[in-house]
mmCIF file of C-alpha atoms in Angstrom:
data_model
loop_
_atom_site.group_PDB
_atom_site.id
_atom_site.type_symbol
_atom_site.label_atom_id
_atom_site.label_comp_id
_atom_site.label_asym_id
_atom_site.label_seq_id
_atom_site.Cartn_x
_atom_site.Cartn_y
_atom_site.Cartn_z
ATOM 1 C CA MET A 402 0.436 -0.086 0.004
ATOM 2 C CA THR A 403 1.498 3.506 -0.735
ATOM 3 C CA THR A 404 0.581 6.361 1.715
ATOM 4 C CA SER A 405 2.276 9.628 2.466
ATOM 5 C CA GLU A 406 2.271 11.525 5.771
ATOM 6 C CA GLN A 407 2.807 15.154 5.893
ATOM 7 C CA ASN A 408 3.210 16.476 9.547
ATOM 8 C CA LEU A 409 1.046 19.904 9.729
ATOM 9 C CA ALA A 410 1.676 20.815 13.334
ATOM 10 C CA SER A 411 2.537 19.543 16.611
ATOM 11 C CA GLY A 412 2.905 19.811 20.155
ATOM 12 C CA GLN A 413 3.272 18.082 23.379
ATOM 13 C CA GLY A 414 1.313 15.285 23.741
ATOM 14 C CA TRP A 415 -0.124 15.675 20.126
ATOM 15 C CA HIS A 416 0.144 16.223 16.377
ATOM 16 C CA VAL A 417 -1.758 16.386 13.402
ATOM 17 C CA SER A 418 -0.842 15.061 9.725
ATOM 18 C CA ASP A 419 -2.145 15.138 6.234
ATOM 19 C CA VAL A 420 -2.232 11.311 5.386
ATOM 20 C CA VAL A 421 -2.740 10.334 1.508
ATOM 21 C CA CYS A 422 -2.972 6.705 0.466
ATOM 22 C CA THR A 423 -3.257 6.043 -3.366
ATOM 23 C CA ALA A 424 -3.849 2.026 -2.881
ATOM 24 C CA GLY A 425 -6.536 0.485 -5.021
ATOM 25 C CA ALA A 426 -8.687 -2.565 -5.556
ATOM 26 C CA GLY A 427 -5.607 -5.029 -6.610
ATOM 27 C CA ASP A 428 -3.547 -4.091 -3.001
ATOM 28 C CA SER A 429 -3.261 -5.948 -0.122
ATOM 29 C CA PRO A 430 -4.748 -4.713 3.150
ATOM 30 C CA PHE A 431 -3.096 -2.468 4.825
ATOM 31 C CA GLU A 432 -1.812 -3.648 8.700
ATOM 32 C CA GLU A 433 -0.457 -1.402 11.609
ATOM 33 C CA GLU A 434 -0.968 -0.414 14.991
ATOM 34 C CA HIS A 435 -2.626 2.737 16.377
ATOM 35 C CA ARG A 436 0.433 4.041 18.572
ATOM 36 C CA THR A 437 -1.702 6.620 20.140
ATOM 37 C CA PHE A 438 -5.069 7.769 19.969
ATOM 38 C CA CYS A 439 -6.344 8.453 16.809
ATOM 39 C CA VAL A 440 -9.413 10.789 15.111
ATOM 40 C CA ALA A 441 -8.985 11.194 11.788
ATOM 41 C CA ALA A 442 -11.465 13.221 9.471
ATOM 42 C CA VAL A 443 -11.854 11.778 6.169
ATOM 43 C CA THR A 444 -11.611 14.319 3.303
ATOM 44 C CA GLN A 445 -11.661 12.397 0.090
ATOM 45 C CA GLY A 446 -12.116 8.803 -0.840
ATOM 46 C CA THR A 447 -13.419 5.643 0.237
ATOM 47 C CA PHE A 448 -11.807 2.448 2.496
ATOM 48 C CA ARG A 449 -12.855 -0.135 4.709
ATOM 49 C CA TYR A 450 -11.412 -0.299 8.330
ATOM 50 C CA ARG A 451 -11.039 -2.810 10.380
ATOM 51 C CA THR A 452 -10.170 -3.017 14.172
ATOM 52 C CA ARG A 453 -11.211 -4.739 16.996
ATOM 53 C CA GLN A 454 -14.047 -2.494 17.564
ATOM 54 C CA GLY A 455 -15.566 -3.500 14.637
ATOM 55 C CA MET A 456 -15.453 -3.323 10.555
ATOM 56 C CA ALA A 457 -16.652 0.082 8.754
ATOM 57 C CA MET A 458 -16.283 1.693 5.706
ATOM 58 C CA LEU A 459 -15.451 5.276 5.242
ATOM 59 C CA ALA A 460 -16.271 8.241 3.144
ATOM 60 C CA PRO A 461 -15.901 11.868 3.256
ATOM 61 C CA GLY A 462 -17.320 13.525 6.268
ATOM 62 C CA ALA A 463 -16.915 10.092 8.390
ATOM 63 C CA ILE A 464 -14.372 9.857 11.089
ATOM 64 C CA LEU A 465 -12.025 7.225 11.988
ATOM 65 C CA LEU A 466 -11.680 6.290 15.370
ATOM 66 C CA GLY A 467 -8.717 4.544 16.882
ATOM 67 C CA ASN A 468 -7.649 3.280 20.365
ATOM 68 C CA SER A 469 -3.839 3.517 21.414
ATOM 69 C CA GLY A 470 -1.971 0.288 20.633
ATOM 70 C CA ALA A 471 -5.038 -1.190 18.838
ATOM 71 C CA CYS A 472 -3.993 -3.321 15.505
ATOM 72 C CA TYR A 473 -6.044 -1.922 12.413
ATOM 73 C CA GLU A 474 -6.478 -3.084 8.628
ATOM 74 C CA CYS A 475 -7.219 -0.833 5.975
ATOM 75 C CA GLY A 476 -8.751 -1.855 2.200
ATOM 76 C CA HIS A 477 -9.555 -0.095 -0.839
ATOM 77 C CA GLU A 478 -11.486 -2.793 -2.395
ATOM 78 C CA HIS A 479 -14.330 -0.566 -3.742
ATOM 79 C CA GLY A 480 -12.099 2.179 -4.775
ATOM 80 C CA ALA A 481 -8.669 3.822 -5.235
ATOM 81 C CA GLY A 482 -7.286 6.272 -2.830
ATOM 82 C CA ASP A 483 -8.216 8.714 -0.102
ATOM 83 C CA ARG A 484 -7.350 11.375 2.174
ATOM 84 C CA CYS A 485 -7.417 11.779 5.886
ATOM 85 C CA LEU A 486 -6.717 14.604 8.149
ATOM 86 C CA SER A 487 -5.486 12.678 11.044
ATOM 87 C CA PHE A 488 -5.329 13.801 14.715
ATOM 88 C CA HIS A 489 -3.075 11.916 17.094
ATOM 89 C CA PHE A 490 -3.092 12.221 20.898
ATOM 90 C CA ALA A 491 -1.011 10.659 23.613
ATOM 91 C CA PRO A 492 -2.989 8.639 26.258
ATOM 92 C CA ALA A 493 -2.185 10.968 28.817
ATOM 93 C CA TYR A 494 -3.471 13.894 26.618
ATOM 94 C CA MET A 495 -6.824 11.931 26.024
ATOM 95 C CA GLU A 496 -7.241 11.387 29.617
ATOM 96 C CA ALA A 497 -7.349 14.928 30.421
ATOM 97 C CA ILE A 498 -9.733 15.624 27.551
ATOM 98 C CA VAL A 499 -12.083 13.075 28.787
ATOM 99 C CA ALA A 500 -11.858 14.131 32.109
ATOM 100 C CA GLU A 501 -13.622 17.631 30.988
ATOM 101 C CA VAL A 502 -16.290 15.845 28.949
ATOM 102 C CA PRO A 503 -19.610 15.524 30.980
ATOM 103 C CA GLY A 504 -20.535 11.675 30.946
ATOM 104 C CA ALA A 505 -17.593 10.411 29.713
ATOM 105 C CA ARG A 506 -15.704 7.770 31.607
ATOM 106 C CA ARG A 507 -12.270 6.903 30.232
ATOM 107 C CA PRO A 508 -10.354 7.197 27.076
ATOM 108 C CA GLY A 509 -11.213 4.532 24.141
ATOM 109 C CA PHE A 510 -13.672 4.479 21.501
ATOM 110 C CA ALA A 511 -16.025 1.495 21.630
ATOM 111 C CA THR A 512 -16.831 2.316 17.804
ATOM 112 C CA PRO A 513 -14.438 2.449 14.572
ATOM 113 C CA ARG A 514 -15.838 5.316 13.129
ATOM 114 C CA LEU A 515 -18.442 7.904 13.634
ATOM 115 C CA PRO A 516 -20.713 8.580 10.540
ATOM 116 C CA PRO A 517 -21.066 12.043 8.608
ATOM 117 C CA LEU A 518 -22.908 13.992 11.128
ATOM 118 C CA PRO A 519 -24.909 17.430 10.469
ATOM 119 C CA ALA A 520 -23.418 18.747 14.117
ATOM 120 C CA LEU A 521 -19.710 18.020 13.157
ATOM 121 C CA ALA A 522 -19.749 19.460 9.388
ATOM 122 C CA PRO A 523 -18.639 23.009 10.245
ATOM 123 C CA LEU A 524 -15.982 22.034 12.573
ATOM 124 C CA LEU A 525 -14.250 19.795 10.013
ATOM 125 C CA ALA A 526 -14.631 22.280 7.552
ATOM 126 C CA GLU A 527 -12.865 24.320 9.396
ATOM 127 C CA ALA A 528 -10.258 22.015 9.822
ATOM 128 C CA GLU A 529 -9.920 21.198 6.333
ATOM 129 C CA ALA A 530 -9.918 25.120 5.290
ATOM 130 C CA ALA A 531 -6.836 24.978 7.797
ATOM 131 C CA ARG A 532 -4.879 22.317 6.333
ATOM 132 C CA GLU A 533 -5.552 24.119 2.718
ATOM 133 C CA THR A 534 -4.328 27.433 3.721
ATOM 134 C CA VAL A 535 -1.269 26.184 5.847
ATOM 135 C CA ASP A 536 -2.766 27.717 8.936
ATOM 136 C CA SER A 537 -0.693 25.239 11.172
ATOM 137 C CA ASP A 538 -1.175 27.708 14.254
ATOM 138 C CA ALA A 539 -5.000 26.848 14.359
ATOM 139 C CA PHE A 540 -4.759 22.980 14.804
ATOM 140 C CA GLU A 541 -3.696 22.948 18.153
ATOM 141 C CA GLU A 542 -7.525 24.198 19.071
ATOM 142 C CA LEU A 543 -9.078 22.175 16.564
ATOM 143 C CA GLY A 544 -7.192 18.839 17.497
ATOM 144 C CA LEU A 545 -8.983 19.538 20.939
ATOM 145 C CA ARG A 546 -12.452 20.287 19.396
ATOM 146 C CA ILE A 547 -12.696 17.615 17.123
ATOM 147 C CA ALA A 548 -11.227 15.121 19.797
ATOM 148 C CA ALA A 549 -13.880 16.405 22.270
ATOM 149 C CA ALA A 550 -16.656 16.259 19.853
ATOM 150 C CA ALA A 551 -15.698 12.274 18.782
ATOM 151 C CA VAL A 552 -15.773 11.776 22.710
ATOM 152 C CA VAL A 553 -18.987 13.127 23.056
ATOM 153 C CA VAL A 554 -20.736 11.669 20.108
ATOM 154 C CA ALA A 555 -19.243 8.255 20.604
ATOM 155 C CA ALA A 556 -20.019 8.148 24.546
ATOM 156 C CA GLY A 557 -23.631 9.377 23.734
ATOM 157 C CA THR A 558 -23.236 12.253 25.907
ATOM 158 C CA ALA A 559 -24.423 15.923 25.685
ATOM 159 C CA ASN A 560 -21.656 18.522 25.974
ATOM 160 C CA VAL A 561 -23.518 20.472 28.518
ATOM 161 C CA GLY A 562 -20.939 21.376 31.441
ATOM 162 C CA ARG A 563 -21.534 23.913 34.371
ATOM 163 C CA ALA A 564 -21.440 27.615 33.716
ATOM 164 C CA PRO A 565 -18.142 29.032 34.442
ATOM 165 C CA SER A 566 -17.281 29.928 38.002
ATOM 166 C CA ARG A 567 -16.050 33.281 39.212
ATOM 167 C CA ARG A 568 -12.439 31.795 39.114
ATOM 168 C CA ASP A 569 -12.579 30.674 35.776
ATOM 169 C CA GLN A 570 -13.689 34.105 34.437
ATOM 170 C CA LYS A 571 -10.703 35.536 36.019
ATOM 171 C CA ARG A 572 -8.373 33.144 34.377
ATOM 172 C CA VAL A 573 -9.884 34.017 31.402
ATOM 173 C CA ALA A 574 -9.622 37.810 31.920
ATOM 174 C CA GLU A 575 -6.004 37.338 32.887
ATOM 175 C CA ALA A 576 -6.004 35.336 29.694
ATOM 176 C CA VAL A 577 -7.287 37.883 27.643
ATOM 177 C CA ARG A 578 -4.610 40.411 28.954
ATOM 178 C CA ARG A 579 -1.895 38.296 28.463
ATOM 179 C CA ILE A 580 -2.957 37.805 24.934
ATOM 180 C CA GLU A 581 -3.400 41.627 24.446
ATOM 181 C CA LEU A 582 0.071 42.279 25.579
ATOM 182 C CA ASP A 583 1.782 39.978 23.963
ATOM 183 C CA ALA A 584 -0.758 39.825 20.835
ATOM 184 C CA ASP A 585 2.614 40.153 18.226
ATOM 185 C CA GLN A 586 4.206 36.835 19.892
ATOM 186 C CA PRO A 587 3.362 33.291 19.303
ATOM 187 C CA ILE A 588 1.041 32.124 22.028
ATOM 188 C CA SER A 589 -0.187 28.388 22.288
ATOM 189 C CA LEU A 590 -3.144 27.253 23.677
ATOM 190 C CA ALA A 591 -0.874 24.876 25.949
ATOM 191 C CA GLU A 592 0.950 27.981 27.498
ATOM 192 C CA LEU A 593 -1.981 29.940 28.096
ATOM 193 C CA ALA A 594 -3.784 27.083 29.855
ATOM 194 C CA GLY A 595 -0.375 26.296 31.902
ATOM 195 C CA GLU A 596 -0.314 29.841 33.212
ATOM 196 C CA THR A 597 -4.080 29.655 34.399
ATOM 197 C CA ALA A 598 -3.314 25.895 35.902
ATOM 198 C CA THR A 599 -6.098 24.100 34.028
ATOM 199 C CA SER A 600 -5.816 21.632 31.024
ATOM 200 C CA PRO A 601 -5.849 22.877 27.565
ATOM 201 C CA TYR A 602 -9.445 21.386 26.509
ATOM 202 C CA HIS A 603 -10.560 23.059 30.185
ATOM 203 C CA PHE A 604 -9.049 26.419 29.544
ATOM 204 C CA LEU A 605 -10.610 26.037 25.847
ATOM 205 C CA ARG A 606 -13.722 24.940 26.797
ATOM 206 C CA THR A 607 -14.076 27.981 29.472
ATOM 207 C CA PHE A 608 -12.625 30.661 27.193
ATOM 208 C CA ARG A 609 -15.052 30.064 24.741
ATOM 209 C CA HIS A 610 -17.996 29.979 27.159
ATOM 210 C CA VAL A 611 -16.820 33.801 28.805
ATOM 211 C CA ALA A 612 -15.214 35.220 25.590
ATOM 212 C CA GLY A 613 -17.639 34.108 23.150
ATOM 213 C CA MET A 614 -14.872 32.931 20.874
ATOM 214 C CA THR A 615 -12.021 30.648 21.162
ATOM 215 C CA PRO A 616 -8.285 32.292 22.205
ATOM 216 C CA TYR A 617 -7.059 31.709 18.891
ATOM 217 C CA GLN A 618 -9.692 33.869 17.351
ATOM 218 C CA PHE A 619 -9.610 36.504 19.662
ATOM 219 C CA LEU A 620 -5.907 36.347 18.981
ATOM 220 C CA LEU A 621 -6.173 36.616 15.318
ATOM 221 C CA LYS A 622 -8.978 39.515 15.923
ATOM 222 C CA THR A 623 -6.570 41.429 18.057
ATOM 223 C CA ARG A 624 -3.642 41.372 15.629
ATOM 224 C CA LEU A 625 -6.338 42.322 12.685
ATOM 225 C CA HIS A 626 -7.779 45.160 14.994
ATOM 226 C CA ARG A 627 -3.965 46.633 15.167
ATOM 227 C CA ALA A 628 -2.556 46.374 11.879
ATOM 228 C CA ALA A 629 -5.994 47.855 10.743
ATOM 229 C CA VAL A 630 -5.029 50.913 13.004
ATOM 230 C CA ARG A 631 -1.990 51.071 11.873
ATOM 231 C CA LEU A 632 -3.176 51.014 8.071
ATOM 232 C CA ARG A 633 -4.959 54.069 8.758
ATOM 233 C CA THR A 634 -2.448 55.793 10.973
ATOM 234 C CA SER A 635 0.568 55.487 9.328
ATOM 235 C CA ASP A 636 2.317 54.910 5.692
ATOM 236 C CA GLU A 637 4.344 52.151 6.888
ATOM 237 C CA ALA A 638 4.671 49.216 4.197
ATOM 238 C CA ILE A 639 1.698 46.649 4.383
ATOM 239 C CA SER A 640 4.306 44.156 5.083
ATOM 240 C CA ALA A 641 5.985 45.856 7.825
ATOM 241 C CA ILE A 642 3.070 46.110 9.559
ATOM 242 C CA ALA A 643 1.988 42.531 8.908
ATOM 243 C CA PHE A 644 5.025 41.349 10.288
ATOM 244 C CA GLU A 645 4.912 43.641 13.546
ATOM 245 C CA ALA A 646 1.158 42.557 14.252
ATOM 246 C CA GLY A 647 2.260 38.736 14.542
ATOM 247 C CA PHE A 648 1.851 37.182 11.182
ATOM 248 C CA ASN A 649 4.452 35.036 9.666
ATOM 249 C CA ASP A 650 3.640 35.879 6.124
ATOM 250 C CA LEU A 651 2.127 38.717 3.948
ATOM 251 C CA SER A 652 -0.377 35.997 2.019
ATOM 252 C CA THR A 653 -1.770 34.521 5.284
ATOM 253 C CA PHE A 654 -2.221 38.441 6.511
ATOM 254 C CA ASN A 655 -3.933 39.270 3.453
ATOM 255 C CA ARG A 656 -6.486 36.765 3.406
ATOM 256 C CA ARG A 657 -7.452 37.056 6.833
ATOM 257 C CA PHE A 658 -7.846 40.824 6.562
ATOM 258 C CA ARG A 659 -9.989 40.556 3.719
ATOM 259 C CA ARG A 660 -12.283 37.848 5.617
ATOM 260 C CA GLU A 661 -12.625 40.210 8.621
ATOM 261 C CA MET A 662 -12.411 43.466 7.073
ATOM 262 C CA GLY A 663 -14.188 42.957 3.873
ATOM 263 C CA GLN A 664 -11.512 44.128 1.892
ATOM 264 C CA ALA A 665 -7.720 43.981 1.070
ATOM 265 C CA PRO A 666 -5.529 46.026 3.286
ATOM 266 C CA GLY A 667 -4.729 48.074 0.551
ATOM 267 C CA ALA A 668 -8.005 48.896 -0.048
ATOM 268 C CA TYR A 669 -8.813 49.467 3.373
ATOM 269 C CA ARG A 670 -5.719 51.730 3.159
ATOM 270 C CA ALA A 671 -7.075 53.678 0.472
ATOM 271 C CA ARG A 672 -10.353 54.833 1.785
ATOM 272 C CA ARG A 673 -8.729 56.899 4.298
ATOM 273 C CA ARG A 674 -7.882 58.891 1.607
ATOM 274 C CA ILE A 675 -11.774 59.514 0.475
ATOM 275 C CA VAL A 676 -13.148 59.379 3.679
#
């Protein structure tokens, strides 16, 4: 079986990769072992997946579920090739996620896959867009959200938690101030969670509940707002403003600015001469 795997992003206890398989009906099934917990979104093609939890046919929109240490087999009797966005989590990392999901008891999936579900469609589209736009910074949050969603659905629980406490609200406020202070620097979700002495998933869930958006979304909005102000108040090169705001390349800045502000940075700056 011919497969290629490109690492897209990684952190302590997790990584995400773009896995492309070109095997066809004439190729022998592929046998392997999950070295970590795996939650993989199928984005192209179909294939058969068999593990001790059962056998399933996976198609675009479905999510492959793999337990750490479990052997599995993939085959392509019904068509050639597939592509997956594959998130991998170390056992301790997954345990921390499960501990924060109401109703979930322990790491481990009892089913080999989740079918395409409307509730998961927006999240999977966001993940695929991050892959296509090489937005590696988004994957830390996306991995946590996808893993938690898989745990919730597989366990048959509703993701309903308690309202944030005053202590949680204080933690979010401190994180917001940290992001505002260092928005031009790389800030990871794990780093923010560590500073509040909480797990990354608990921090992510609490931040979304309190602030109405994820930490990464807030960081991007802060960077874009500051860049917009600079575009209106200075004659610096757009590339210099983008880099000073915390963006690593100009194309990413241009794309995100247009999405947020409704027009390209140059057009936005030109309006100051008209207004």
